[in-house]
């Protein structure tokens, strides 16, 4: 994962050097963690779109027997417990990649009937963003499960376009020279 993160940071950093002042990042599900890490480390990322993301990767994997029972089984075989997993995966969890997001604008989609990323994990993430005083636009789907919510959210082009077209209003830190 570190190699992927390093490559993503380098690529986005190179865009910044090419006078791209307002870069947008899109994250889908728990894969959003990479986008959050990039946004958290690159000043020129001004907008983030997150489609169904939860606070704690360890909690989501550990408690989701629908999709991750085999993963959990392997973790247990390797003598990993939830507390140990939280320590190891802590840096990957979205909730631990928020330090500099208060200067970004965030469009976040949540789904109350999500069976993959429990709504309580989505809410916990949203609450942490709010505590950090992030500029957030939240859209909550109350009708569909995880897969359908992701699809419905992906097809909402006009929402993305309007969000991305708006002038950046979140306060940006002054560049250090």
PDB file of N, CA and C in Angstrom, residues 4-42:
ATOM      1  N   UNK A   4       1.764   2.380  -3.479  1.00  0.00           N
ATOM      2  CA  UNK A   4       0.624   2.986  -4.173  1.00  0.00           C
ATOM      3  C   UNK A   4       0.409   4.415  -3.673  1.00  0.00           C
ATOM      4  N   UNK A   5       0.474   4.583  -2.362  1.00  0.00           N
ATOM      5  CA  UNK A   5       0.307   5.907  -1.759  1.00  0.00           C
ATOM      6  C   UNK A   5       1.387   6.864  -2.263  1.00  0.00           C
ATOM      7  N   UNK A   6       2.636   6.386  -2.272  1.00  0.00           N
ATOM      8  CA  UNK A   6       3.746   7.221  -2.717  1.00  0.00           C
ATOM      9  C   UNK A   6       3.552   7.648  -4.177  1.00  0.00           C
ATOM     10  N   UNK A   7       3.133   6.719  -5.024  1.00  0.00           N
ATOM     11  CA  UNK A   7       2.906   7.018  -6.442  1.00  0.00           C
ATOM     12  C   UNK A   7       1.770   8.021  -6.611  1.00  0.00           C
ATOM     13  N   UNK A   8       0.674   7.818  -5.878  1.00  0.00           N
ATOM     14  CA  UNK A   8      -0.461   8.739  -5.966  1.00  0.00           C
ATOM     15  C   UNK A   8      -0.057  10.140  -5.512  1.00  0.00           C
ATOM     16  N   UNK A   9       0.664  10.233  -4.410  1.00  0.00           N
ATOM     17  CA  UNK A   9       1.126  11.539  -3.913  1.00  0.00           C
ATOM     18  C   UNK A   9       2.038  12.213  -4.926  1.00  0.00           C
ATOM     19  N   UNK A  10       2.925  11.454  -5.538  1.00  0.00           N
ATOM     20  CA  UNK A  10       3.837  12.000  -6.534  1.00  0.00           C
ATOM     21  C   UNK A  10       3.073  12.522  -7.752  1.00  0.00           C
ATOM     22  N   UNK A  11       2.108  11.717  -8.244  1.00  0.00           N
ATOM     23  CA  UNK A  11       1.344  12.127  -9.423  1.00  0.00           C
ATOM     24  C   UNK A  11       0.532  13.389  -9.174  1.00  0.00           C
ATOM     25  N   UNK A  12      -0.124  13.464  -8.040  1.00  0.00           N
ATOM     26  CA  UNK A  12      -0.934  14.656  -7.729  1.00  0.00           C
ATOM     27  C   UNK A  12      -0.018  15.842  -7.453  1.00  0.00           C
ATOM     28  N   UNK A  13       1.089  15.601  -6.813  1.00  0.00           N
ATOM     29  CA  UNK A  13       2.065  16.667  -6.566  1.00  0.00           C
ATOM     30  C   UNK A  13       2.580  17.237  -7.885  1.00  0.00           C
ATOM     31  N   UNK A  14       2.818  16.370  -8.868  1.00  0.00           N
ATOM     32  CA  UNK A  14       3.258  16.830 -10.190  1.00  0.00           C
ATOM     33  C   UNK A  14       2.200  17.702 -10.854  1.00  0.00           C
ATOM     34  N   UNK A  15       0.924  17.374 -10.680  1.00  0.00           N
ATOM     35  CA  UNK A  15      -0.143  18.234 -11.197  1.00  0.00           C
ATOM     36  C   UNK A  15      -0.069  19.614 -10.553  1.00  0.00           C
ATOM     37  N   UNK A  16       0.186  19.637  -9.266  1.00  0.00           N
ATOM     38  CA  UNK A  16       0.296  20.900  -8.530  1.00  0.00           C
ATOM     39  C   UNK A  16       1.411  21.762  -9.096  1.00  0.00           C
ATOM     40  N   UNK A  17       2.502  21.142  -9.456  1.00  0.00           N
ATOM     41  CA  UNK A  17       3.646  21.880  -9.998  1.00  0.00           C
ATOM     42  C   UNK A  17       3.351  22.442 -11.379  1.00  0.00           C
ATOM     43  N   UNK A  18       2.351  21.878 -12.046  1.00  0.00           N
ATOM     44  CA  UNK A  18       1.966  22.350 -13.380  1.00  0.00           C
ATOM     45  C   UNK A  18       0.883  23.423 -13.283  1.00  0.00           C
ATOM     46  N   UNK A  19       0.881  24.134 -12.174  1.00  0.00           N
ATOM     47  CA  UNK A  19      -0.045  25.248 -11.943  1.00  0.00           C
ATOM     48  C   UNK A  19      -1.515  24.829 -11.831  1.00  0.00           C
ATOM     49  N   UNK A  20      -1.762  23.586 -11.518  1.00  0.00           N
ATOM     50  CA  UNK A  20      -3.129  23.146 -11.238  1.00  0.00           C
ATOM     51  C   UNK A  20      -3.427  23.549  -9.797  1.00  0.00           C
ATOM     52  N   UNK A  21      -4.232  24.574  -9.620  1.00  0.00           N
ATOM     53  CA  UNK A  21      -4.460  25.133  -8.282  1.00  0.00           C
ATOM     54  C   UNK A  21      -5.614  24.482  -7.540  1.00  0.00           C
ATOM     55  N   UNK A  22      -6.581  23.955  -8.249  1.00  0.00           N
ATOM     56  CA  UNK A  22      -7.764  23.381  -7.610  1.00  0.00           C
ATOM     57  C   UNK A  22      -8.009  21.979  -8.135  1.00  0.00           C
ATOM     58  N   UNK A  23      -7.394  21.031  -7.497  1.00  0.00           N
ATOM     59  CA  UNK A  23      -7.515  19.629  -7.886  1.00  0.00           C
ATOM     60  C   UNK A  23      -8.637  19.004  -7.071  1.00  0.00           C
ATOM     61  N   UNK A  24      -9.437  18.162  -7.709  1.00  0.00           N
ATOM     62  CA  UNK A  24     -10.511  17.440  -7.022  1.00  0.00           C
ATOM     63  C   UNK A  24     -10.137  15.968  -6.929  1.00  0.00           C
ATOM     64  N   UNK A  25     -10.506  15.362  -5.817  1.00  0.00           N
ATOM     65  CA  UNK A  25     -10.255  13.940  -5.570  1.00  0.00           C
ATOM     66  C   UNK A  25     -11.602  13.248  -5.427  1.00  0.00           C
ATOM     67  N   UNK A  26     -11.717  12.050  -6.014  1.00  0.00           N
ATOM     68  CA  UNK A  26     -12.937  11.253  -5.886  1.00  0.00           C
ATOM     69  C   UNK A  26     -12.582   9.942  -5.194  1.00  0.00           C
ATOM     70  N   UNK A  27     -13.364   9.573  -4.184  1.00  0.00           N
ATOM     71  CA  UNK A  27     -13.145   8.317  -3.484  1.00  0.00           C
ATOM     72  C   UNK A  27     -14.420   7.498  -3.442  1.00  0.00           C
ATOM     73  N   UNK A  28     -14.287   6.204  -3.671  1.00  0.00           N
ATOM     74  CA  UNK A  28     -15.435   5.305  -3.696  1.00  0.00           C
ATOM     75  C   UNK A  28     -15.278   4.247  -2.612  1.00  0.00           C
ATOM     76  N   UNK A  29     -16.206   4.224  -1.653  1.00  0.00           N
ATOM     77  CA  UNK A  29     -16.188   3.233  -0.588  1.00  0.00           C
ATOM     78  C   UNK A  29     -14.931   3.321   0.250  1.00  0.00           C
ATOM     79  N   UNK A  30     -14.498   2.183   0.773  1.00  0.00           N
ATOM     80  CA  UNK A  30     -13.321   2.179   1.625  1.00  0.00           C
ATOM     81  C   UNK A  30     -12.045   2.467   0.838  1.00  0.00           C
ATOM     82  N   UNK A  31     -12.119   2.379  -0.481  1.00  0.00           N
ATOM     83  CA  UNK A  31     -10.968   2.765  -1.295  1.00  0.00           C
ATOM     84  C   UNK A  31     -10.737   4.274  -1.224  1.00  0.00           C
ATOM     85  N   UNK A  32     -11.656   4.992  -0.618  1.00  0.00           N
ATOM     86  CA  UNK A  32     -11.513   6.437  -0.439  1.00  0.00           C
ATOM     87  C   UNK A  32     -10.310   6.788   0.409  1.00  0.00           C
ATOM     88  N   UNK A  33      -9.807   5.835   1.150  1.00  0.00           N
ATOM     89  CA  UNK A  33      -8.691   6.111   2.059  1.00  0.00           C
ATOM     90  C   UNK A  33      -7.499   6.689   1.300  1.00  0.00           C
ATOM     91  N   UNK A  34      -7.213   6.185   0.118  1.00  0.00           N
ATOM     92  CA  UNK A  34      -6.087   6.701  -0.659  1.00  0.00           C
ATOM     93  C   UNK A  34      -6.351   8.154  -1.062  1.00  0.00           C
ATOM     94  N   UNK A  35      -7.562   8.429  -1.513  1.00  0.00           N
ATOM     95  CA  UNK A  35      -7.920   9.801  -1.873  1.00  0.00           C
ATOM     96  C   UNK A  35      -7.816  10.750  -0.691  1.00  0.00           C
ATOM     97  N   UNK A  36      -8.238  10.272   0.480  1.00  0.00           N
ATOM     98  CA  UNK A  36      -8.136  11.101   1.684  1.00  0.00           C
ATOM     99  C   UNK A  36      -6.682  11.363   2.050  1.00  0.00           C
ATOM    100  N   UNK A  37      -5.847  10.341   1.927  1.00  0.00           N
ATOM    101  CA  UNK A  37      -4.422  10.526   2.227  1.00  0.00           C
ATOM    102  C   UNK A  37      -3.796  11.551   1.286  1.00  0.00           C
ATOM    103  N   UNK A  38      -4.155  11.478   0.021  1.00  0.00           N
ATOM    104  CA  UNK A  38      -3.631  12.434  -0.962  1.00  0.00           C
ATOM    105  C   UNK A  38      -4.146  13.838  -0.640  1.00  0.00           C
ATOM    106  N   UNK A  39      -5.457  13.960  -0.429  1.00  0.00           N
ATOM    107  CA  UNK A  39      -6.048  15.268  -0.137  1.00  0.00           C
ATOM    108  C   UNK A  39      -5.467  15.866   1.139  1.00  0.00           C
ATOM    109  N   UNK A  40      -5.175  15.034   2.094  1.00  0.00           N
ATOM    110  CA  UNK A  40      -4.641  15.478   3.374  1.00  0.00           C
ATOM    111  C   UNK A  40      -3.195  15.971   3.244  1.00  0.00           C
ATOM    112  N   UNK A  41      -2.502  15.525   2.206  1.00  0.00           N
ATOM    113  CA  UNK A  41      -1.085  15.863   2.058  1.00  0.00           C
ATOM    114  C   UNK A  41      -0.755  16.822   0.922  1.00  0.00           C
ATOM    115  N   UNK A  42      -1.712  17.099   0.051  1.00  0.00           N
ATOM    116  CA  UNK A  42      -1.445  17.969  -1.098  1.00  0.00           C
ATOM    117  C   UNK A  42      -2.325  19.213  -0.975  1.00  0.00           C
TER     118      UNK A  42
END
